[in-house]
Short mmCIF file of C-alpha atoms in Angstrom, two decimals:
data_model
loop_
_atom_site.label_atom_id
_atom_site.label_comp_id
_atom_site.label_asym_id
_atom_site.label_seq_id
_atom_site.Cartn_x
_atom_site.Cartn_y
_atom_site.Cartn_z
CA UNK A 28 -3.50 38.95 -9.88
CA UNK A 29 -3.50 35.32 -11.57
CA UNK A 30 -3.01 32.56 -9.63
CA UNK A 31 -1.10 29.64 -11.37
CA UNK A 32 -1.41 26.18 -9.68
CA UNK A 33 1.77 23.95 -10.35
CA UNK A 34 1.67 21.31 -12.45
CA UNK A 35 3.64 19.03 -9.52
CA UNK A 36 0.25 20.08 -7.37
CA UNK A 37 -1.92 19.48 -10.07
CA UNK A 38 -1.29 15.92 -10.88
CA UNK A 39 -0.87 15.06 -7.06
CA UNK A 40 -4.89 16.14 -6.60
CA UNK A 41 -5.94 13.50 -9.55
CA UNK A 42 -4.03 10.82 -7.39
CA UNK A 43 -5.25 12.13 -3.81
CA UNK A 44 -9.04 11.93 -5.68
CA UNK A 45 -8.38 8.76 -6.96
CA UNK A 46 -7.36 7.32 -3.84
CA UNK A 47 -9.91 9.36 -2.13
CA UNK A 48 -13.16 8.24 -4.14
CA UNK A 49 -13.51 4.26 -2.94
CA UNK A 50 -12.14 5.21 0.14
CA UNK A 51 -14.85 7.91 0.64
CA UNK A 52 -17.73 5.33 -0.37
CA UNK A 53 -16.31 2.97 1.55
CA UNK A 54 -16.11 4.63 5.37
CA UNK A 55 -19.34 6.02 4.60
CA UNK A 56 -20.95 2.52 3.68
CA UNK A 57 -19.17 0.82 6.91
CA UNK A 58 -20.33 3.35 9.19
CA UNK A 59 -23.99 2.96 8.01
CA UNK A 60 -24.60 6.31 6.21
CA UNK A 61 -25.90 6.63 2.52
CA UNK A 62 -22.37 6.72 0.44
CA UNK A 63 -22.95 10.32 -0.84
CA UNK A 64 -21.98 11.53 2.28
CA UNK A 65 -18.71 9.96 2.37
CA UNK A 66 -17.81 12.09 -0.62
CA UNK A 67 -19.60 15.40 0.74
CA UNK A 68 -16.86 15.05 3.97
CA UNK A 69 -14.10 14.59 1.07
CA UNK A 70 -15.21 18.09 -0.60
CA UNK A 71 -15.20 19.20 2.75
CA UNK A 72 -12.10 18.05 3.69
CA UNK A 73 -10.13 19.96 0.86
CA UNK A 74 -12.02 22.81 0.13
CA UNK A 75 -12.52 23.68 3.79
CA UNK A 76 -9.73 22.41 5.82
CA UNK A 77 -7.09 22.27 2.86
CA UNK A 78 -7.65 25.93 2.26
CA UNK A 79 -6.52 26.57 5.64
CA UNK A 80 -3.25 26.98 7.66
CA UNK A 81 -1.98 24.47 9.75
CA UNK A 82 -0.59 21.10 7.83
CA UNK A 83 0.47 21.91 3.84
CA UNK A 84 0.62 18.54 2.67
CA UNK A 85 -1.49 16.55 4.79
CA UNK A 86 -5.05 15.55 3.40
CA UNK A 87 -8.46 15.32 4.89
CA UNK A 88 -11.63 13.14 4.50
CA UNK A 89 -13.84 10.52 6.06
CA UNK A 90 -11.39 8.01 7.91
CA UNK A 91 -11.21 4.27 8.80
CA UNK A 92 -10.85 5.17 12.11
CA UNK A 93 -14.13 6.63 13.13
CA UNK A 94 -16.20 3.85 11.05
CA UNK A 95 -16.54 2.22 14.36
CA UNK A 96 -17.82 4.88 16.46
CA UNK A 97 -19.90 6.63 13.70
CA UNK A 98 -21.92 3.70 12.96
CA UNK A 99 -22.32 3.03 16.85
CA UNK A 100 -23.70 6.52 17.31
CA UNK A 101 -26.05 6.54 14.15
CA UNK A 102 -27.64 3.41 15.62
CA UNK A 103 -27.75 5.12 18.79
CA UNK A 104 -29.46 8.10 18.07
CA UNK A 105 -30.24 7.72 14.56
CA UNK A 106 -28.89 9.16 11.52
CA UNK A 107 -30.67 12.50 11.60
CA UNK A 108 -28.38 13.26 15.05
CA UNK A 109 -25.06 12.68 13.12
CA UNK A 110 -24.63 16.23 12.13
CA UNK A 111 -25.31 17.84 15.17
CA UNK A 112 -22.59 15.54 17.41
CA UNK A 113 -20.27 16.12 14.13
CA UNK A 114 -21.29 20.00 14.42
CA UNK A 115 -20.59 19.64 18.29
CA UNK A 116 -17.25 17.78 17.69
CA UNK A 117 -16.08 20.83 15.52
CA UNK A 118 -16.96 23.35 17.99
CA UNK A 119 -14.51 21.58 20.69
CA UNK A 120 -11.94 20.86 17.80
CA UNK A 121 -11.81 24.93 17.62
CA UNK A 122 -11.91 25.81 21.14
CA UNK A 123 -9.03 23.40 22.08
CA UNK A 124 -6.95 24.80 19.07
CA UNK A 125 -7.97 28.72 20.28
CA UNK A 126 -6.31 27.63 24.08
CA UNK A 127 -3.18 25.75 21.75
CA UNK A 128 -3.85 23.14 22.87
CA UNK A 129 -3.26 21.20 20.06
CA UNK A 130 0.56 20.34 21.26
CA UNK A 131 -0.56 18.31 24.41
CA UNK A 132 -2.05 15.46 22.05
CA UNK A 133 1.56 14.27 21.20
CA UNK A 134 1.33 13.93 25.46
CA UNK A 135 -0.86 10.82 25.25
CA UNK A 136 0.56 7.54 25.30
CA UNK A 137 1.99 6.03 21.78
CA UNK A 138 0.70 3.07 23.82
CA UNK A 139 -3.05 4.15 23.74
CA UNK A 140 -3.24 5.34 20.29
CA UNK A 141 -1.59 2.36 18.96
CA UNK A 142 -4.21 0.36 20.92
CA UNK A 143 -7.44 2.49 19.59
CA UNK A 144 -6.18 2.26 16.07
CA UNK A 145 -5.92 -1.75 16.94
CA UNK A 146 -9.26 -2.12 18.41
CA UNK A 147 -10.98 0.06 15.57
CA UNK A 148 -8.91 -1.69 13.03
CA UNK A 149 -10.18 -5.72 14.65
CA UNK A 150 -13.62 -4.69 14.85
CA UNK A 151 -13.69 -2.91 11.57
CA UNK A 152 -12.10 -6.01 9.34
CA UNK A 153 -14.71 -8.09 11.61
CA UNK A 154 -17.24 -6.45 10.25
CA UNK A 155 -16.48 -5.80 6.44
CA UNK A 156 -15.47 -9.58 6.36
CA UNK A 157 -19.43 -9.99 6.66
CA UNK A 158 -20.04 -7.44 3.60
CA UNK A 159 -17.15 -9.29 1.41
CA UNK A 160 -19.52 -12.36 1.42
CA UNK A 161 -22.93 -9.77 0.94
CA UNK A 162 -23.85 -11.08 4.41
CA UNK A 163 -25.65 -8.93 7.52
CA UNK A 164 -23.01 -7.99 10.18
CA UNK A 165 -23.91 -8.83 13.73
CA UNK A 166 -24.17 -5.46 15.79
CA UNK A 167 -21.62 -5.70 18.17
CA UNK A 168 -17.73 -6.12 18.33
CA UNK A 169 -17.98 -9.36 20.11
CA UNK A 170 -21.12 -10.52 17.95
CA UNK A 171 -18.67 -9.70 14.95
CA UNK A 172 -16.25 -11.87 16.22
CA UNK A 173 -18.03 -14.90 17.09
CA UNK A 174 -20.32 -15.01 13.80
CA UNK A 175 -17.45 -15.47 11.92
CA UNK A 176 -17.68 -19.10 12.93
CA UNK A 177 -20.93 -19.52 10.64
CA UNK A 178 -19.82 -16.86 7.88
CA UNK A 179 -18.31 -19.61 5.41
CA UNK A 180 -21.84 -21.34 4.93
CA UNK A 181 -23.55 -18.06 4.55
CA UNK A 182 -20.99 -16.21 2.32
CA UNK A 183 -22.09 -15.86 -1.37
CA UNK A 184 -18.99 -17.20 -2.99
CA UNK A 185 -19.49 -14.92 -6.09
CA UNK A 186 -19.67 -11.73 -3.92
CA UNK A 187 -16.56 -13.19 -1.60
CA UNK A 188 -14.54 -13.52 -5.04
CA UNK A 189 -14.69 -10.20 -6.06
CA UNK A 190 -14.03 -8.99 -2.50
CA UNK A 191 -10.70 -11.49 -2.68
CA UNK A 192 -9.72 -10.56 -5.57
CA UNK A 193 -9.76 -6.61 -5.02
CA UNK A 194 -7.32 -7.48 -1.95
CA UNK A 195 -5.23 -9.16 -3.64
CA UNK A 196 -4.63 -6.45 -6.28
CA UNK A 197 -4.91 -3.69 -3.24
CA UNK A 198 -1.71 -6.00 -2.09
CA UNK A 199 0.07 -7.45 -5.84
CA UNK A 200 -0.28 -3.92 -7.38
CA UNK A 201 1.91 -1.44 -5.26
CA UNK A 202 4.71 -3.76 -6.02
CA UNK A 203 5.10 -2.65 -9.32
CA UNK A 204 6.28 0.78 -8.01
CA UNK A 205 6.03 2.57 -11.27
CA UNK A 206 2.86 1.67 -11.81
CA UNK A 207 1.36 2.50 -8.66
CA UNK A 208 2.99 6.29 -9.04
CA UNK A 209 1.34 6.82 -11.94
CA UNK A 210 -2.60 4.62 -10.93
CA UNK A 211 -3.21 4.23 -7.19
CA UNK A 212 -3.92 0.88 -5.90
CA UNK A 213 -7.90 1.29 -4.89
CA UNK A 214 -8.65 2.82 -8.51
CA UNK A 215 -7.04 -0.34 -10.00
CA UNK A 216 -8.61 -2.47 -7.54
CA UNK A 217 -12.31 -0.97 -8.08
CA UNK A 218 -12.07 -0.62 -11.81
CA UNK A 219 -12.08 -4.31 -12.80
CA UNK A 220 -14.38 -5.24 -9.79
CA UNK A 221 -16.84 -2.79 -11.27
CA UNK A 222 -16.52 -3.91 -14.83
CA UNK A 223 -16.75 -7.46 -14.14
CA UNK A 224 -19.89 -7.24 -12.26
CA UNK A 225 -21.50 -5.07 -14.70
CA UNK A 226 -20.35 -6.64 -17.88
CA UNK A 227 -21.54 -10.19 -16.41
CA UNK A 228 -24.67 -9.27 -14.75
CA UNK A 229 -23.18 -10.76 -11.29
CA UNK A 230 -26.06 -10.39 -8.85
CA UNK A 231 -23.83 -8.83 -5.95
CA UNK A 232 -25.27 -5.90 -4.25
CA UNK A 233 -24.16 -2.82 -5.47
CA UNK A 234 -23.74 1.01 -3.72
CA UNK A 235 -27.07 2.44 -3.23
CA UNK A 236 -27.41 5.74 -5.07
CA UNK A 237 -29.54 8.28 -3.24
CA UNK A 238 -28.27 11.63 -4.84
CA UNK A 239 -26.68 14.14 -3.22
CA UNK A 240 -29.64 16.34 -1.96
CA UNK A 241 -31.37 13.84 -0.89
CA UNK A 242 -28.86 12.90 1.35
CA UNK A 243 -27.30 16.10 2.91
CA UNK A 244 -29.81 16.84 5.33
CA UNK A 245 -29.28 20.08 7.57
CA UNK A 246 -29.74 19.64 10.99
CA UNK A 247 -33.05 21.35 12.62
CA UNK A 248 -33.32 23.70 15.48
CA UNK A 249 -34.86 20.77 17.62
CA UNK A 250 -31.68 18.89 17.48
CA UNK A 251 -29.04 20.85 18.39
CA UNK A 252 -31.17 20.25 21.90
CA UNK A 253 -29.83 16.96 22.02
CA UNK A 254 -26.36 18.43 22.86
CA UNK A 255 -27.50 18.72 26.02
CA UNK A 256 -28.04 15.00 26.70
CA UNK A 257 -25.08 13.34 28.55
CA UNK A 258 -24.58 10.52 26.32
CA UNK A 259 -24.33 12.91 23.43
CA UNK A 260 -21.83 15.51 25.16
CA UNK A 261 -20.02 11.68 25.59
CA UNK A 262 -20.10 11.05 21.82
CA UNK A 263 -19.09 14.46 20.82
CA UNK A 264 -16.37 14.71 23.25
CA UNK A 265 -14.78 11.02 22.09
CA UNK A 266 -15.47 12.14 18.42
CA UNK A 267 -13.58 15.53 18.79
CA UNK A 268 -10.87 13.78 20.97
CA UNK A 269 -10.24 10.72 18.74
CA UNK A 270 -10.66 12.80 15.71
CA UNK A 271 -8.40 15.50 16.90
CA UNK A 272 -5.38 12.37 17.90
CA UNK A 273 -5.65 10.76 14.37
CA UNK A 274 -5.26 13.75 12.75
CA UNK A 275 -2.44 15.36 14.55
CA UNK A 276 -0.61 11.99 15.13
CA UNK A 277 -0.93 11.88 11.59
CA UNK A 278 0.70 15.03 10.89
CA UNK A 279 3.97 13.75 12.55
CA UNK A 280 3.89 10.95 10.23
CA UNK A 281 3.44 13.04 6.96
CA UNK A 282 6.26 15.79 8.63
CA UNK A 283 8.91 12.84 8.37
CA UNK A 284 7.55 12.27 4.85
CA UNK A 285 8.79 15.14 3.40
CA UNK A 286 10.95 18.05 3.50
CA UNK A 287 8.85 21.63 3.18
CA UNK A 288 7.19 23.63 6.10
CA UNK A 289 6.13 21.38 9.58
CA UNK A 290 2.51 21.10 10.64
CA UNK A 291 1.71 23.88 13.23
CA UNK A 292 -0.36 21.42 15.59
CA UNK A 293 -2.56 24.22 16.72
CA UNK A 294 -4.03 25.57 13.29
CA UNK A 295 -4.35 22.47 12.21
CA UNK A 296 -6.27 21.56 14.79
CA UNK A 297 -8.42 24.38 14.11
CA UNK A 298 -8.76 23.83 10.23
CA UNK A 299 -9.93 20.29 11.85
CA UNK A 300 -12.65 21.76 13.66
CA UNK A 301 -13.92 24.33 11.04
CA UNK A 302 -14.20 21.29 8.02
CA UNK A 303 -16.37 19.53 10.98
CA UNK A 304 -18.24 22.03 11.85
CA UNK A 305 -19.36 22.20 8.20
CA UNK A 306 -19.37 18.71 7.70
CA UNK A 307 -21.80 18.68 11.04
CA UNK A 308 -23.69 21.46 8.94
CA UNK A 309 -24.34 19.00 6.17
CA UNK A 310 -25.22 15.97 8.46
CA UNK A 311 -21.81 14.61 6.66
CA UNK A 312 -19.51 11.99 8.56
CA UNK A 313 -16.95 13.66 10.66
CA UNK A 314 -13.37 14.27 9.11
CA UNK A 315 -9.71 13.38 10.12
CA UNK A 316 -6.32 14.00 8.85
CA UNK A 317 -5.90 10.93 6.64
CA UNK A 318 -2.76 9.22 6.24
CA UNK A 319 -3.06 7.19 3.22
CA UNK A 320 -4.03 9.80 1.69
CA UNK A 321 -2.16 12.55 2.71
CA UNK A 322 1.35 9.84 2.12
CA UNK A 323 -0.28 9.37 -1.25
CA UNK A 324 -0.59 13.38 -1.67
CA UNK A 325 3.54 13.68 -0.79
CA UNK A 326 4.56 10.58 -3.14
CA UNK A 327 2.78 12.24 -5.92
CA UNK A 328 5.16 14.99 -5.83
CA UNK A 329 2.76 17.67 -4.09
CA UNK A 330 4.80 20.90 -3.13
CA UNK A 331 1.74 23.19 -1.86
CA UNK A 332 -1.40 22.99 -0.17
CA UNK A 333 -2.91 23.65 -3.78
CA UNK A 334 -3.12 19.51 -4.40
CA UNK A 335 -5.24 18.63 -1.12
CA UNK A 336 -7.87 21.36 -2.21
CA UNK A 337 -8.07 20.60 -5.75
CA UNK A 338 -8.62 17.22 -4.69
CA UNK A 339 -11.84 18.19 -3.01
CA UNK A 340 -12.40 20.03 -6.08
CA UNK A 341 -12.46 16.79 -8.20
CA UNK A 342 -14.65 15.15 -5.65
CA UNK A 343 -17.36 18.08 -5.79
CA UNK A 344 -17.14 17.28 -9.66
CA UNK A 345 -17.21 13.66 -9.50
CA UNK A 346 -20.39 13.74 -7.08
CA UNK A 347 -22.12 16.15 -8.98
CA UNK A 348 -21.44 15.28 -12.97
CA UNK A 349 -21.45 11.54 -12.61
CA UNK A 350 -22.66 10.72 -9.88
CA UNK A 351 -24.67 7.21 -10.95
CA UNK A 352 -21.58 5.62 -11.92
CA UNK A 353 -21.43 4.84 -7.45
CA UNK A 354 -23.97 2.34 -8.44
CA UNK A 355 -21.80 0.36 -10.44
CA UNK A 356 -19.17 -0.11 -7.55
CA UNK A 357 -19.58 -3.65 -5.96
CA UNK A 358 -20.16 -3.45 -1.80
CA UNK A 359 -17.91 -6.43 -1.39
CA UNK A 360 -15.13 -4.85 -3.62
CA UNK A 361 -15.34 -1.75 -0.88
CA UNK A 362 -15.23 -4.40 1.53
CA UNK A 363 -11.93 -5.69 0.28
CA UNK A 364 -10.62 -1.73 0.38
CA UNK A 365 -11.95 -1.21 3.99
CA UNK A 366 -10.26 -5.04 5.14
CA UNK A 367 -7.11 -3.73 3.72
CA UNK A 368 -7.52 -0.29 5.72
CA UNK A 369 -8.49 -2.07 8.94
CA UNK A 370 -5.40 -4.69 8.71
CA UNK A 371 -3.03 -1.84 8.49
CA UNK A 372 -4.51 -0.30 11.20
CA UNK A 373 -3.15 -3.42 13.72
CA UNK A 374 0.41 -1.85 14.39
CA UNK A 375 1.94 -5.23 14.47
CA UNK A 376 5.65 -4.09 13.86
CA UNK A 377 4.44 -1.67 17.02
CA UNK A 378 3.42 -4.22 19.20
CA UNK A 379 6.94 -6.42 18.49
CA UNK A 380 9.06 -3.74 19.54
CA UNK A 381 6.85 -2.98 22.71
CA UNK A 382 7.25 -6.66 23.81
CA UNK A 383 10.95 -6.92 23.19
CA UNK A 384 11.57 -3.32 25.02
CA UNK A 385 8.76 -2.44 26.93
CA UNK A 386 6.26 -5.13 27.69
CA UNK A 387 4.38 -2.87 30.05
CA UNK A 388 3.68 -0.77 27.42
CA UNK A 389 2.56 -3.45 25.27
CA UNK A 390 0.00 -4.60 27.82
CA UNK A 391 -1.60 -1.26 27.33
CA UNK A 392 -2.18 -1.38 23.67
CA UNK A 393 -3.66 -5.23 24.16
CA UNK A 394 -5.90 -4.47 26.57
CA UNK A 395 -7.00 -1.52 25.47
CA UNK A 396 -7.68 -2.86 21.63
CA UNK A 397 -9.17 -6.15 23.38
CA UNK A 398 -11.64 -3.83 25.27
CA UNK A 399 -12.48 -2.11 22.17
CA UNK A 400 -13.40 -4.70 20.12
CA UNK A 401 -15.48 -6.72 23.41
CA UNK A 402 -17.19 -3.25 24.41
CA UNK A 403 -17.07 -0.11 22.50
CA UNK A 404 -14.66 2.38 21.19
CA UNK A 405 -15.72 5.11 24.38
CA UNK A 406 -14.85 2.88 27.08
CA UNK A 407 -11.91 1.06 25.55
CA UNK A 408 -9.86 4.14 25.56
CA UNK A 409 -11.01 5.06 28.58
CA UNK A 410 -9.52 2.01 29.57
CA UNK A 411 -6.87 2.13 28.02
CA UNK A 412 -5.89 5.82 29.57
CA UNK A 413 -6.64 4.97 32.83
CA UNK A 414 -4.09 1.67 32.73
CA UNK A 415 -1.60 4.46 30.95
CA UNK A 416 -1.73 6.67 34.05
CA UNK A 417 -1.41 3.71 36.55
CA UNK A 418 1.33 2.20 34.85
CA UNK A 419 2.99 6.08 34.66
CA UNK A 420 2.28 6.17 38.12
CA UNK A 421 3.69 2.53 38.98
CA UNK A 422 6.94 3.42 37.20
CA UNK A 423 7.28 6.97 38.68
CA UNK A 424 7.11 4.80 41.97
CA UNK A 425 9.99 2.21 41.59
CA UNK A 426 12.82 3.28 43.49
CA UNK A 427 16.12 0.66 44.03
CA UNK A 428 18.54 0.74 47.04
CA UNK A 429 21.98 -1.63 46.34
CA UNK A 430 24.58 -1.53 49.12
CA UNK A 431 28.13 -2.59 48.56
CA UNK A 432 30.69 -3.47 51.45
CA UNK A 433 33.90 -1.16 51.40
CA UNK A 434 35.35 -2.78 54.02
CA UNK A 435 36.47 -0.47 56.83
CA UNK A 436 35.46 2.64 54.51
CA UNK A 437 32.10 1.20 55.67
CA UNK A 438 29.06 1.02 53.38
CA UNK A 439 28.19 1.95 49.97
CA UNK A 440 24.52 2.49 49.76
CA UNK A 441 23.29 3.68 45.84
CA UNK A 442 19.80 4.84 45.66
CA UNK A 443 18.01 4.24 42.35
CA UNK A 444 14.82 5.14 40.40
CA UNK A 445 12.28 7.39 41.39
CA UNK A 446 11.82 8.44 45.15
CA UNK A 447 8.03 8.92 45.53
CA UNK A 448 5.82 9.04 48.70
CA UNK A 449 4.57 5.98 46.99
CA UNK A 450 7.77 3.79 47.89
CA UNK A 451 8.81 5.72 51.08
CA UNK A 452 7.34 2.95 53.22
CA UNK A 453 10.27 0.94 51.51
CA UNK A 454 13.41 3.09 51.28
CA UNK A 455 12.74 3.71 54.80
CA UNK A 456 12.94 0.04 55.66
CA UNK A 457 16.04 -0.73 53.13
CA UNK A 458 18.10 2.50 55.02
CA UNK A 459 17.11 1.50 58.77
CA UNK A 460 18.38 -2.11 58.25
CA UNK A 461 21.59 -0.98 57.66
CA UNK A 462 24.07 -2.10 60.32
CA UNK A 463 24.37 0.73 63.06
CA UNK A 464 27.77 0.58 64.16
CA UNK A 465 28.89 1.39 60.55
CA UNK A 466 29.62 4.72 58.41
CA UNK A 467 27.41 4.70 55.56
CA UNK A 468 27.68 6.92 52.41
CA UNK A 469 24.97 7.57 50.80
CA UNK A 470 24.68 8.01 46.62
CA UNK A 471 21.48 9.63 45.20
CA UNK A 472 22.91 10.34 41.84
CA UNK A 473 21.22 7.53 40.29
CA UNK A 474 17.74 8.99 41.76
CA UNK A 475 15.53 10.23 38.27
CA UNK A 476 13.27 11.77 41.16
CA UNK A 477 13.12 12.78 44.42
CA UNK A 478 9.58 14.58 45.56
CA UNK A 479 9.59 16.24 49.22
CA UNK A 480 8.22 13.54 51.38
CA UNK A 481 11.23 11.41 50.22
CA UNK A 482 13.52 14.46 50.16
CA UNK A 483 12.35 15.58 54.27
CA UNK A 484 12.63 11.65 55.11
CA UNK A 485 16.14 11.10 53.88
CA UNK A 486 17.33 13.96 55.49
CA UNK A 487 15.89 12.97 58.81
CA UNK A 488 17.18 9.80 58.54
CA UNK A 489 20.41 11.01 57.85
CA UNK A 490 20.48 14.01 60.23
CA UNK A 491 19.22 10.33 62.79
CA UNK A 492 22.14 8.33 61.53
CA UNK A 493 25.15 11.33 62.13
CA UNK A 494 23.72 12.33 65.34
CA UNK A 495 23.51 8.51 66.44
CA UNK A 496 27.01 8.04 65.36
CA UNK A 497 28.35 10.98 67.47
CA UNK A 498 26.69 9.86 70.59
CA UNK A 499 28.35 6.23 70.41
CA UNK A 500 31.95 7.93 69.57
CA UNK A 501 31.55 10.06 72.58
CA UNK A 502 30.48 6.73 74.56
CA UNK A 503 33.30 5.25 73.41
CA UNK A 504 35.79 7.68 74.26
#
């Protein structure tokens, strides 16, 4: 039986890999890994996961996203421990989507995610502003931060003009739309930078070639020990769990993108964890949904799941026929790609909206990106959840009592909100201070919720009020 690909598919993988290629080089550079190993997740990503159910259109690869926490666990434990947490991240990744699982991640808050994304997205243009001037970054989010003070008297200009001017035609050139249909952005951006260095000698430092063997390094009996270590059962749980939220808040972006078959949350989840599991085979960088990319794949015109696994196809070519033209490509150039990425990772129409409708929920997203970028990725979403579920449980808590005087029909008392044992204390207080000698009726239609403590106590205090009410009628009488 022959298997045709489209032609729609076909030319949708050349754009996905062309898109894909700086991109690739670029995570894997920021997260402090040899380059070639940003391009092994790539081939990964759409010859593993893109061959399997789940998402058709969506498109996988090294993300922006996890540069943050990657290159905070390779200085951690070193780079030879990178595939076994990536391995270990895989492994949960499958066993969540095996329980399905996968569903409950559209459960956390908008609020959260938005603020992660934020945090990584801060601390990420912190850091390549340093490598658009060929300068060392400081360590740590805060040191980032700070040491931009001093950057403009250690930036080499000629290195920070070529970074500049690959953002600005990452920015100009998607303007002219029909261009950018038929040449993606980064390709047009990287081209010149790499020509211009090259053709003038600049003395900017350039990707590091290491080859492809020498780089994929298969982890060892000895380390999969280290899974055993509570800081790395930490790492691999936040990798899995950050991983798995990109990639399946992703797919609900790239489902209102197009029109053909919806992601089922589940599989994908699984095809996740199977392309990191290999990945952590190949001591690659762990792997997300990517939406760039996978917007890129649908805008090309893709109809199957034929164009993300071709375009891992292309990568596997790339890598292995030419793979010393990486040395041409300019760091700083990358750096202008990844400032890009990390700036449209700070949901600023997001945060707008949240202030002007729910400021609460805006609170969450600053202080959870603010404790990302002055700690570390782990315990700002930790943060950031547990504010989340206080807040949830603040709100569940409100509850509203209004009275209105009916004259000799007595009192109108409306009960509002949510009745929780939480605010008991207080509805209590609001019904007993109702005048005693009156008839009261009582409204709990505008109640959202009502658990049993609330529930037992209203009744008592009604079953109190009627009986009270009888006894002074009879004393009257």
């Amino acid at each position: 039986m022959r298997c045709r690909v489209r032609k729609d598919d076909l030319l949708a993988s050349l754009v996905v890999f062309l898109v894909a290629l700086p991109l690739c080089v670029g995570v894997a550079m920021a997260s402090g890994v040899p380059a070639e190993l940003g391009l092994v997740t790539g081939i990964v990503g759409g010859l593993v996961a893109g061959s399997l159910p789940g998402s058709s259109l969506q498109v996988s690869g090294p993300a922006a996203g996890l540069t943050v926490l990657v290159y905070e666990a390779v200085q951690r434990y070193g780079l030879e421990a990178l595939g076994v947490l990536v391995f270990g991240a895989g492994l949960v990744q499958l066993g969540l989507g095996a329980l399905r699982l996968g569903r409950w991640f559209r459960a956390v808050s908008a609020a959260v995610v938005h603020g992660m994304l934020a945090g990584i997205g801060l601390v990420l243009v912190a850091g390549q502003v340093y490598a658009l001037g060929d300068v060392a970054a400081p360590a740590s989010g805060l040191g980032k931060i700070t040491g931009l003070v001093s950057l403009p008297g250690l930036a080499d200009p000629v290195a920070l003009s070529v970074g500049a001017g690959t953002i600005a035609v990452v920015l100009v050139w998607p303007r002219w739309k029909r261009g950018a249909r038929l040449v993606p952005a980064p390709l047009v951006a990287m081209a010149p930078a790499a020509a211009v260095t090259g053709v003038f000698d600049l003395g900017v430092r350039r990707v590091e070639v290491r080859g492809l063997l020498e780089s994929v390094r298969l982890p060892e009996t000895g380390d999969f020990g280290r899974l055993t270590e509570v800081g790395v059962i930490g790492t691999v749980l936040t990798f899995a769990l950050i991983a798995s939220a990109e990639s399946l808040f992703g797919a609900a972006a790239v489902d209102r993108l197009h029109r053909g078959a919806r992601t089922d949350y589940d599989r994908e989840l699984m095809a996740q964890g199977a392309g990191n599991a290999v990945c952590g085979m190949l001591g690659a960088l762990p792997m997300t949904a990517v939406v760039v990319r996978s917007a890129a794949n649908v805008r090309a015109g893709a109809r199957t799941k034929a164009s993300r696994v071709l375009h891992g196809g292309w990568l596997l070519v790339f890598t292995v026929g030419v793979p010393g033209l990486l040395g041409a490509l300019p760091v700083a150039a990358l750096a202008g790609l990844l400032v890009h990425a990390g700036c449209a990772l700070v949901p600023v129409r997001e945060v707008r909206g949240l202030w002007r409708e729910h400021r609460g929920e805006a609170v969450v997203l600053g202080v959870t990106a603010g404790a990302i970028v002055f700690g570390n990725l782990f315990e700002g979403v930790l943060v950031g959840l547990a504010l989340a579920v206080g807040k949830t449980a603040w709100d569940t808590s409100h509850v509203h009592v209004e009275t209105e005087d009916l004259g000799e029909a007595g009192i109108l008392v409306r009960v509002l909100g949510h009745a929780t044992f939480l605010r008991l204390p207080k509805l209590l207080d609001a019904l007993e201070a109702l005048p005693h000698d009156r008839k009261v009726r009582l409204e709990l239609g505008g109640l959202r919720h009502v658990d049993h403590a609330c529930a037992a106590a209203i009744g008592n205090w009604a079953a109190a009020r009627d009986h009270a009410l009888t006894a002074s009628a009879r004393s009257t009488s």
